[in-house]
Amino acid sequence: MSKKTKSFLYNLIGFALFFIPLQLVLTRFTNLTGLWIPMTAFVIGTILAPKFQAIRTKDGEKLFMKWLFIKGVKEIKS
């Protein structure tokens, strides 16, 4: 599996781990209705989810992660 594919899957999983619970919490504990619930969960999930990116370097393709709760950019060993 290529690093680009891994970064896409990691981004998708990371976003889903925030989006789905947020949508359930917003439905249960707020007065939001209609499209406001998934739109709000989408915006918050996008901000909170870690971002993964595959970058081609002179040493080959590498996978990096940046997250709001971690300082700096971290290389993912895979």
PDB file of C-alpha atoms in Angstrom:
ATOM      1  CA  MET A   1       0.000   0.000   0.000  1.00  0.00           C
ATOM      2  CA  SER A   2       1.431   3.366  -0.989  1.00  0.00           C
ATOM      3  CA  LYS A   3       2.062   6.136   1.528  1.00  0.00           C
ATOM      4  CA  LYS A   4      -0.507   8.366  -0.226  1.00  0.00           C
ATOM      5  CA  THR A   5      -3.156   5.699   0.241  1.00  0.00           C
ATOM      6  CA  LYS A   6      -2.177   5.268   3.891  1.00  0.00           C
ATOM      7  CA  SER A   7      -2.367   9.012   4.494  1.00  0.00           C
ATOM      8  CA  PHE A   8      -5.837   9.139   2.899  1.00  0.00           C
ATOM      9  CA  LEU A   9      -7.075   6.240   5.042  1.00  0.00           C
ATOM     10  CA  TYR A  10      -5.549   7.697   8.214  1.00  0.00           C
ATOM     11  CA  ASN A  11      -7.195  11.068   7.472  1.00  0.00           C
ATOM     12  CA  LEU A  12     -10.539   9.366   6.882  1.00  0.00           C
ATOM     13  CA  ILE A  13     -10.351   7.263  10.053  1.00  0.00           C
ATOM     14  CA  GLY A  14      -9.119  10.198  12.154  1.00  0.00           C
ATOM     15  CA  PHE A  15     -11.961  12.401  10.918  1.00  0.00           C
ATOM     16  CA  ALA A  16     -14.582   9.679  11.419  1.00  0.00           C
ATOM     17  CA  LEU A  17     -13.449   9.112  15.015  1.00  0.00           C
ATOM     18  CA  PHE A  18     -14.374  12.722  15.768  1.00  0.00           C
ATOM     19  CA  PHE A  19     -17.319  13.251  13.389  1.00  0.00           C
ATOM     20  CA  ILE A  20     -19.549  10.327  14.402  1.00  0.00           C
ATOM     21  CA  PRO A  21     -19.432  10.867  18.199  1.00  0.00           C
ATOM     22  CA  LEU A  22     -19.762  14.632  17.717  1.00  0.00           C
ATOM     23  CA  GLN A  23     -22.864  14.155  15.601  1.00  0.00           C
ATOM     24  CA  LEU A  24     -24.427  11.943  18.260  1.00  0.00           C
ATOM     25  CA  VAL A  25     -23.544  14.379  21.065  1.00  0.00           C
ATOM     26  CA  LEU A  26     -24.870  17.366  19.113  1.00  0.00           C
ATOM     27  CA  THR A  27     -28.115  15.530  18.369  1.00  0.00           C
ATOM     28  CA  ARG A  28     -28.640  14.573  21.989  1.00  0.00           C
ATOM     29  CA  PHE A  29     -27.482  17.669  23.906  1.00  0.00           C
ATOM     30  CA  THR A  30     -28.153  20.678  21.655  1.00  0.00           C
ATOM     31  CA  ASN A  31     -31.192  22.265  20.069  1.00  0.00           C
ATOM     32  CA  LEU A  32     -29.679  22.090  16.589  1.00  0.00           C
ATOM     33  CA  THR A  33     -31.898  20.628  13.871  1.00  0.00           C
ATOM     34  CA  GLY A  34     -31.642  19.595  10.228  1.00  0.00           C
ATOM     35  CA  LEU A  35     -28.385  20.186   8.397  1.00  0.00           C
ATOM     36  CA  TRP A  36     -26.910  22.183  11.274  1.00  0.00           C
ATOM     37  CA  ILE A  37     -26.043  18.992  13.172  1.00  0.00           C
ATOM     38  CA  PRO A  38     -23.796  17.361  10.506  1.00  0.00           C
ATOM     39  CA  MET A  39     -22.386  20.728   9.393  1.00  0.00           C
ATOM     40  CA  THR A  40     -21.341  21.612  12.948  1.00  0.00           C
ATOM     41  CA  ALA A  41     -19.906  18.119  13.511  1.00  0.00           C
ATOM     42  CA  PHE A  42     -18.013  18.424  10.193  1.00  0.00           C
ATOM     43  CA  VAL A  43     -16.404  21.760  11.090  1.00  0.00           C
ATOM     44  CA  ILE A  44     -15.419  20.665  14.611  1.00  0.00           C
ATOM     45  CA  GLY A  45     -14.213  17.271  13.344  1.00  0.00           C
ATOM     46  CA  THR A  46     -12.104  18.921  10.644  1.00  0.00           C
ATOM     47  CA  ILE A  47     -10.444  21.176  13.215  1.00  0.00           C
ATOM     48  CA  LEU A  48      -9.810  18.433  15.801  1.00  0.00           C
ATOM     49  CA  ALA A  49      -8.780  15.524  13.543  1.00  0.00           C
ATOM     50  CA  PRO A  50      -5.073  14.894  12.893  1.00  0.00           C
ATOM     51  CA  LYS A  51      -3.790  15.650   9.390  1.00  0.00           C
ATOM     52  CA  PHE A  52      -1.614  13.095   7.576  1.00  0.00           C
ATOM     53  CA  GLN A  53       0.430  13.762   4.442  1.00  0.00           C
ATOM     54  CA  ALA A  54       2.774  11.698   2.281  1.00  0.00           C
ATOM     55  CA  ILE A  55       5.801  13.677   1.107  1.00  0.00           C
ATOM     56  CA  ARG A  56       8.439  12.567  -1.365  1.00  0.00           C
ATOM     57  CA  THR A  57      11.955  13.251  -0.006  1.00  0.00           C
ATOM     58  CA  LYS A  58      15.429  12.360  -1.226  1.00  0.00           C
ATOM     59  CA  ASP A  59      15.239   9.306   1.094  1.00  0.00           C
ATOM     60  CA  GLY A  60      11.937   8.155  -0.455  1.00  0.00           C
ATOM     61  CA  GLU A  61       8.328   8.795   0.377  1.00  0.00           C
ATOM     62  CA  LYS A  62       7.594   9.523   4.050  1.00  0.00           C
ATOM     63  CA  LEU A  63       4.393   9.909   6.037  1.00  0.00           C
ATOM     64  CA  PHE A  64       3.962  12.897   8.356  1.00  0.00           C
ATOM     65  CA  MET A  65       1.286  13.872  10.884  1.00  0.00           C
ATOM     66  CA  LYS A  66       0.268  17.228  12.322  1.00  0.00           C
ATOM     67  CA  TRP A  67      -2.272  17.544  15.111  1.00  0.00           C
ATOM     68  CA  LEU A  68      -3.686  20.382  17.159  1.00  0.00           C
ATOM     69  CA  PHE A  69      -2.718  18.667  20.429  1.00  0.00           C
ATOM     70  CA  ILE A  70       0.884  17.809  19.455  1.00  0.00           C
ATOM     71  CA  LYS A  71       3.544  20.445  18.928  1.00  0.00           C
ATOM     72  CA  GLY A  72       5.189  20.338  15.515  1.00  0.00           C
ATOM     73  CA  VAL A  73       5.102  17.760  12.741  1.00  0.00           C
ATOM     74  CA  LYS A  74       5.829  14.106  13.508  1.00  0.00           C
ATOM     75  CA  GLU A  75       7.109  11.469  11.094  1.00  0.00           C
ATOM     76  CA  ILE A  76       5.070   8.264  11.093  1.00  0.00           C
ATOM     77  CA  LYS A  77       7.221   5.136  10.884  1.00  0.00           C
ATOM     78  CA  SER A  78       5.480   2.587   8.700  1.00  0.00           C
TER      79      SER A  78
END
